[in-house]
Amino acid sequence: MSTTQKVFPPFKPRLVKLFYDYLVEVNEIPHFNVFAAIEGVIVPANLINGDGVITLNLNPSAIRHLHMDEKGVSFRACFNGVETDVYFPHEAIGAIYSPDNPHEFYLPFVIKLDGLGSEATAGGTPPTPAEKPAARSRAHLSVVPKN
């Protein structure tokens, strides 16, 4: 008797799209914290903070040609007046949130940083409205202990 395991499609791409679509639907501005050091990330290098994280505003009025698929997220946007293609795989997404309501709309992800099993989250806990990140604020990086 052979046993076969059911193979499920990746869940994170669906969750990312669902949360993004929901934020847009309720008139919130989706922001993504992205680990720039993850392989395949294409973002403006001059906007990456000291922790290696970039916060991207994915407001539909600020970006063009948004595409989300099983592998990642891509779009075009202007950074300092320069139109730029942006791409990041789902593995690089540390958090998705609304800066106006971070305690209601905040979705963190655990990121594998290297082959040694190191993990981290981008953003740690949701910022309070008083700490609302500016367009170029620094995200906080915290190591998640292994259980």
XYZ file of N, CA and C in Angstrom:
441
model
N 0.837 -1.161 0.000
C 0.000 0.000 0.000
C 0.895 1.242 0.000
N 0.667 2.121 -0.960
C 1.485 3.333 -1.025
C 0.725 4.500 -0.403
N 1.497 5.342 0.242
C 0.891 6.536 0.829
C 1.427 7.746 0.074
N 0.552 8.578 -0.296
C 0.966 9.805 -0.974
C 0.509 10.993 -0.144
N 1.379 11.970 -0.051
C 1.036 13.183 0.664
C 0.411 14.168 -0.301
N -0.614 14.805 0.164
C -1.251 15.831 -0.647
C -0.328 17.053 -0.674
N -0.105 17.591 -1.853
C 0.744 18.765 -2.003
C -0.160 19.990 -2.112
N 0.039 20.911 -1.195
C -0.767 22.122 -1.192
C -0.007 23.245 -1.892
N -0.719 24.101 -2.603
C -0.053 25.264 -3.196
C 0.385 26.215 -2.085
N 1.355 27.081 -2.349
C 1.836 28.007 -1.316
C 0.705 28.899 -0.804
N 0.679 29.109 0.491
C -0.373 29.895 1.118
C -0.025 31.387 1.184
N 1.250 31.703 1.394
C 1.639 33.095 1.592
C 1.259 33.994 0.417
N 1.458 33.589 -0.855
C 1.049 34.476 -1.953
C -0.441 34.818 -1.910
N -1.262 33.870 -1.555
C -2.702 34.131 -1.477
C -3.031 35.062 -0.313
N -2.363 34.859 0.806
C -2.584 35.703 1.973
C -2.127 37.138 1.695
N -0.994 37.292 1.035
C -0.485 38.621 0.696
C -1.486 39.349 -0.186
N -1.960 38.689 -1.228
C -2.915 39.318 -2.152
C -4.231 39.636 -1.442
N -4.711 38.713 -0.646
C -5.958 38.922 0.088
C -5.849 40.134 1.011
N -4.764 40.224 1.779
C -4.599 41.323 2.722
C -4.418 42.644 1.977
N -3.644 42.643 0.899
C -3.468 43.844 0.081
C -4.832 44.309 -0.452
N -5.576 43.403 -1.072
C -6.885 43.755 -1.642
C -7.833 44.277 -0.563
N -7.788 43.670 0.606
C -8.649 44.122 1.697
C -8.289 45.538 2.129
N -6.999 45.825 2.299
C -6.589 47.171 2.701
C -7.042 48.210 1.684
N -6.894 47.895 0.404
C -7.328 48.822 -0.644
C -8.845 49.007 -0.577
N -9.575 47.913 -0.387
C -11.040 47.970 -0.338
C -11.555 48.858 0.788
N -10.870 48.844 1.945
C -11.321 49.642 3.087
C -10.611 51.000 3.144
N -10.035 51.399 2.006
C -9.387 52.706 1.852
C -8.204 52.932 2.790
N -7.458 51.881 3.043
C -6.197 51.992 3.779
C -5.062 51.955 2.753
N -3.892 52.433 3.139
C -2.745 52.458 2.227
C -1.802 51.310 2.587
N -1.712 50.287 1.737
C -0.849 49.138 2.047
C 0.638 49.511 1.993
N 1.341 49.160 3.042
C 2.791 49.305 3.099
C 3.399 47.922 3.305
N 4.494 47.661 2.603
C 5.192 46.385 2.715
C 6.592 46.654 3.262
N 6.979 45.940 4.314
C 8.368 45.929 4.752
C 9.036 44.759 4.053
N 10.109 45.043 3.317
C 10.767 44.027 2.496
C 12.233 43.926 2.884
N 12.712 42.698 3.107
C 14.137 42.461 3.366
C 14.870 42.511 2.033
N 15.693 43.520 1.850
C 16.361 43.744 0.568
C 17.457 42.729 0.272
N 17.972 42.050 1.288
C 19.073 41.110 1.072
C 18.618 39.756 0.550
N 17.323 39.508 0.539
C 16.810 38.231 0.039
C 17.042 38.174 -1.464
N 17.463 37.016 -1.937
C 17.763 36.841 -3.358
C 16.559 37.185 -4.228
N 16.796 37.965 -5.271
C 15.763 38.313 -6.226
C 15.107 39.662 -5.993
N 15.374 40.308 -4.860
C 14.755 41.600 -4.562
C 15.368 42.681 -5.441
N 14.496 43.456 -6.093
C 14.934 44.590 -6.907
C 14.199 45.821 -6.392
N 14.917 46.655 -5.645
C 14.369 47.884 -5.071
C 15.443 48.965 -5.156
N 15.072 50.241 -5.018
C 16.082 51.297 -5.015
C 17.027 51.143 -3.817
N 18.274 50.886 -4.085
C 19.257 50.614 -3.024
C 19.417 51.789 -2.064
N 19.267 53.009 -2.558
C 19.477 54.179 -1.698
C 18.358 54.366 -0.666
N 17.280 53.607 -0.773
C 16.171 53.732 0.174
C 16.121 52.598 1.195
N 17.098 51.706 1.154
C 17.154 50.595 2.110
C 17.737 51.130 3.416
N 17.074 50.846 4.531
C 17.568 51.371 5.808
C 18.743 50.541 6.327
N 19.281 50.940 7.459
C 20.454 50.280 8.035
C 20.224 48.845 8.444
N 18.966 48.446 8.625
C 18.638 47.064 8.977
C 18.451 46.195 7.744
N 18.603 46.793 6.545
C 18.425 46.030 5.312
C 16.984 45.879 4.897
N 16.111 46.725 5.450
C 14.684 46.664 5.154
C 14.279 47.931 4.414
N 13.395 47.780 3.436
C 12.818 48.932 2.759
C 11.310 48.874 2.973
N 10.708 50.020 3.271
C 9.263 50.111 3.408
C 8.716 50.702 2.124
N 7.814 49.970 1.488
C 7.260 50.379 0.205
C 5.777 50.685 0.337
N 5.366 51.837 -0.166
C 3.973 52.250 -0.197
C 3.371 51.690 -1.474
N 2.418 50.782 -1.354
C 1.781 50.187 -2.527
C 0.372 50.737 -2.752
N 0.199 52.026 -2.474
C -1.067 52.686 -2.758
C -1.317 52.591 -4.264
N -2.482 52.121 -4.688
C -2.731 51.980 -6.122
C -2.516 53.266 -6.916
N -2.695 54.432 -6.288
C -2.471 55.689 -6.998
C -0.988 56.037 -7.110
N -0.134 55.321 -6.376
C 1.299 55.618 -6.392
C 2.107 54.634 -7.228
N 1.468 53.558 -7.674
C 2.192 52.534 -8.434
C 1.444 52.207 -9.723
N 2.161 51.574 -10.653
C 1.549 51.131 -11.908
C 1.932 49.689 -12.161
N 1.110 49.006 -12.914
C 1.382 47.637 -13.368
C 1.641 46.670 -12.210
N 0.848 46.766 -11.159
C 0.997 45.844 -10.032
C 0.683 44.427 -10.500
N 1.564 43.507 -10.152
C 1.352 42.094 -10.488
C 1.770 41.257 -9.287
N 0.842 40.432 -8.813
C 1.134 39.505 -7.717
C 0.869 38.104 -8.231
N 1.869 37.233 -8.093
C 1.671 35.845 -8.497
C 2.276 34.930 -7.445
N 2.412 33.656 -7.763
C 2.914 32.665 -6.801
C 4.363 32.927 -6.380
N 5.107 33.660 -7.206
C 6.527 33.875 -6.917
C 6.815 35.178 -6.193
N 6.071 36.241 -6.526
C 6.381 37.511 -5.897
C 5.469 38.635 -6.333
N 5.935 39.853 -6.056
C 5.183 41.073 -6.315
C 6.043 41.984 -7.181
N 5.447 42.555 -8.227
C 6.174 43.511 -9.058
C 5.277 44.693 -9.385
N 5.906 45.836 -9.608
C 5.184 47.058 -9.994
C 6.201 48.095 -10.449
N 5.686 49.195 -10.984
C 6.509 50.352 -11.353
C 6.094 51.506 -10.457
N 7.078 52.294 -10.027
C 6.793 53.452 -9.186
C 7.900 54.480 -9.366
N 7.600 55.714 -8.996
C 8.607 56.775 -9.036
C 9.243 56.914 -7.661
N 10.556 56.911 -7.631
C 11.324 57.144 -6.414
C 12.246 58.317 -6.709
N 12.067 59.410 -5.978
C 12.858 60.625 -6.203
C 12.797 61.061 -7.662
N 11.616 60.931 -8.271
C 11.417 61.378 -9.640
C 11.880 60.424 -10.718
N 12.387 59.259 -10.331
C 12.872 58.272 -11.296
C 11.927 57.076 -11.309
N 11.347 56.787 -12.488
C 10.462 55.627 -12.593
C 11.304 54.356 -12.515
N 10.890 53.449 -11.643
C 11.690 52.277 -11.318
C 10.830 51.021 -11.309
N 11.370 49.929 -11.842
C 10.732 48.619 -11.721
C 11.117 48.029 -10.370
N 10.151 47.521 -9.655
C 10.367 46.924 -8.336
C 9.882 45.488 -8.384
N 10.643 44.599 -7.746
C 10.228 43.201 -7.628
C 10.744 42.661 -6.306
N 9.921 41.868 -5.646
C 10.391 41.128 -4.476
C 9.622 39.820 -4.381
N 10.347 38.732 -4.083
C 9.682 37.442 -3.883
C 8.936 37.456 -2.552
N 7.967 36.590 -2.433
C 7.187 36.529 -1.194
C 8.065 36.254 0.023
N 9.161 35.536 -0.176
C 10.052 35.217 0.948
C 10.657 36.469 1.567
N 10.680 37.586 0.842
C 11.299 38.809 1.342
C 10.333 39.709 2.110
N 9.043 39.389 2.089
C 8.053 40.238 2.759
C 8.091 39.965 4.258
N 8.413 41.007 5.023
C 8.464 40.886 6.476
C 7.154 41.273 7.136
N 6.438 42.231 6.536
C 5.159 42.664 7.105
C 4.391 43.455 6.065
N 3.070 43.429 6.212
C 2.173 44.268 5.434
C 1.316 44.989 6.463
N 1.156 46.307 6.285
C 0.384 47.043 7.271
C -0.148 48.350 6.694
N -1.049 48.963 7.443
C -1.531 50.302 7.155
C -0.920 51.228 8.191
N -0.152 52.228 7.775
C 0.470 53.115 8.764
C -0.546 53.959 9.532
N -1.736 54.140 8.978
C -2.752 54.931 9.671
C -3.455 54.142 10.769
N -3.523 52.825 10.642
C -4.193 51.967 11.621
C -3.375 50.694 11.847
N -2.133 50.821 12.328
C -1.271 49.638 12.414
C -1.742 48.577 13.399
N -2.514 48.941 14.396
C -2.967 47.924 15.351
C -4.153 47.135 14.814
N -4.856 47.696 13.867
C -5.975 46.976 13.260
C -5.548 46.227 12.004
N -4.601 46.800 11.277
C -4.201 46.248 9.987
C -2.692 46.024 9.967
N -2.257 44.881 10.513
C -0.826 44.569 10.568
C -0.665 43.069 10.423
N 0.098 42.646 9.423
C 0.296 41.222 9.162
C 1.793 40.932 9.068
N 2.412 40.449 10.151
C 3.853 40.148 10.113
C 4.108 38.738 9.577
N 5.292 38.549 9.014
C 5.729 37.247 8.532
C 7.103 36.952 9.105
N 7.405 35.680 9.310
C 8.744 35.261 9.718
C 9.556 35.038 8.452
N 10.773 35.561 8.446
C 11.659 35.493 7.282
C 12.867 34.629 7.620
N 13.219 33.712 6.730
C 14.453 32.940 6.892
C 15.575 33.762 6.274
N 16.552 34.153 7.109
C 17.602 35.052 6.653
C 18.798 34.345 6.038
N 19.048 33.112 6.435
C 20.195 32.409 5.874
C 19.973 30.909 5.976
N 20.900 30.160 5.445
C 20.789 28.715 5.468
C 21.009 28.110 6.842
N 21.342 28.922 7.839
C 21.616 28.411 9.182
C 20.374 28.389 10.068
N 19.231 28.759 9.482
C 18.001 28.721 10.258
C 17.697 30.003 10.994
N 18.450 31.091 10.743
C 18.149 32.357 11.386
C 16.824 32.883 10.870
N 16.038 33.448 11.777
C 14.747 33.988 11.398
C 14.591 35.380 11.986
N 13.765 36.197 11.341
C 13.487 37.543 11.845
C 12.147 37.991 11.313
N 11.614 39.033 11.927
C 10.439 39.688 11.382
C 10.804 41.132 11.116
N 10.283 41.689 10.057
C 10.507 43.101 9.763
C 9.366 43.874 10.376
N 9.678 44.749 11.273
C 8.634 45.556 11.882
C 8.360 45.151 13.314
N 8.735 43.949 13.736
C 8.520 43.521 15.108
C 7.055 43.561 15.470
N 6.660 44.551 16.247
C 5.258 44.728 16.600
C 4.730 45.943 15.853
N 3.428 46.050 15.702
C 2.893 47.176 14.955
C 3.229 48.500 15.623
N 3.575 49.522 14.852
C 3.844 50.826 15.449
C 2.552 51.440 15.967
N 2.653 52.241 17.020
C 1.470 52.945 17.502
C 1.212 54.114 16.572
N -0.021 54.644 16.546
C -0.289 55.783 15.668
C 0.674 56.939 15.894
N 1.127 57.158 17.131
C 2.091 58.226 17.396
C 3.435 57.929 16.753
N 3.750 56.637 16.563
C 5.018 56.232 15.947
C 4.872 56.004 14.459
N 3.748 56.388 13.886
C 3.455 56.101 12.491
C 4.675 56.384 11.626
N 5.127 55.390 10.850
C 6.317 55.579 10.053
C 6.115 56.627 8.962
N 7.114 57.445 8.776
C 7.108 58.396 7.665
C 7.487 57.629 6.405
N 7.486 58.307 5.290
C 7.769 57.645 4.013
C 9.122 56.941 4.027
N 10.086 57.460 4.773
C 11.419 56.862 4.792
C 11.834 56.472 6.206
N 10.907 56.025 7.003
C 11.249 55.658 8.370
C 12.016 54.342 8.404
N 12.695 54.122 9.512
C 13.444 52.890 9.693
C 12.524 51.832 10.283
N 12.539 50.682 9.692
C 11.814 49.559 10.276
C 12.693 48.961 11.369
N 12.091 48.238 12.264
C 12.856 47.604 13.335
C 12.966 46.122 13.029
N 14.132 45.584 13.252
C 14.387 44.180 12.982
C 14.574 43.479 14.306
N 13.841 42.412 14.535
C 13.994 41.682 15.777
C 14.139 40.191 15.445
N 15.003 39.520 16.186
C 15.226 38.107 15.975
C 14.159 37.326 16.710
N 13.570 36.378 16.059
C 12.542 35.535 16.656
C 13.228 34.287 17.205
N 13.144 34.056 18.524
C 13.807 32.873 19.080
C 13.155 31.597 18.598
N 13.986 30.574 18.432
C 13.463 29.253 18.070
C 12.827 28.606 19.271
N 11.751 27.892 19.029
C 11.082 27.194 20.132
C 11.636 25.805 20.283
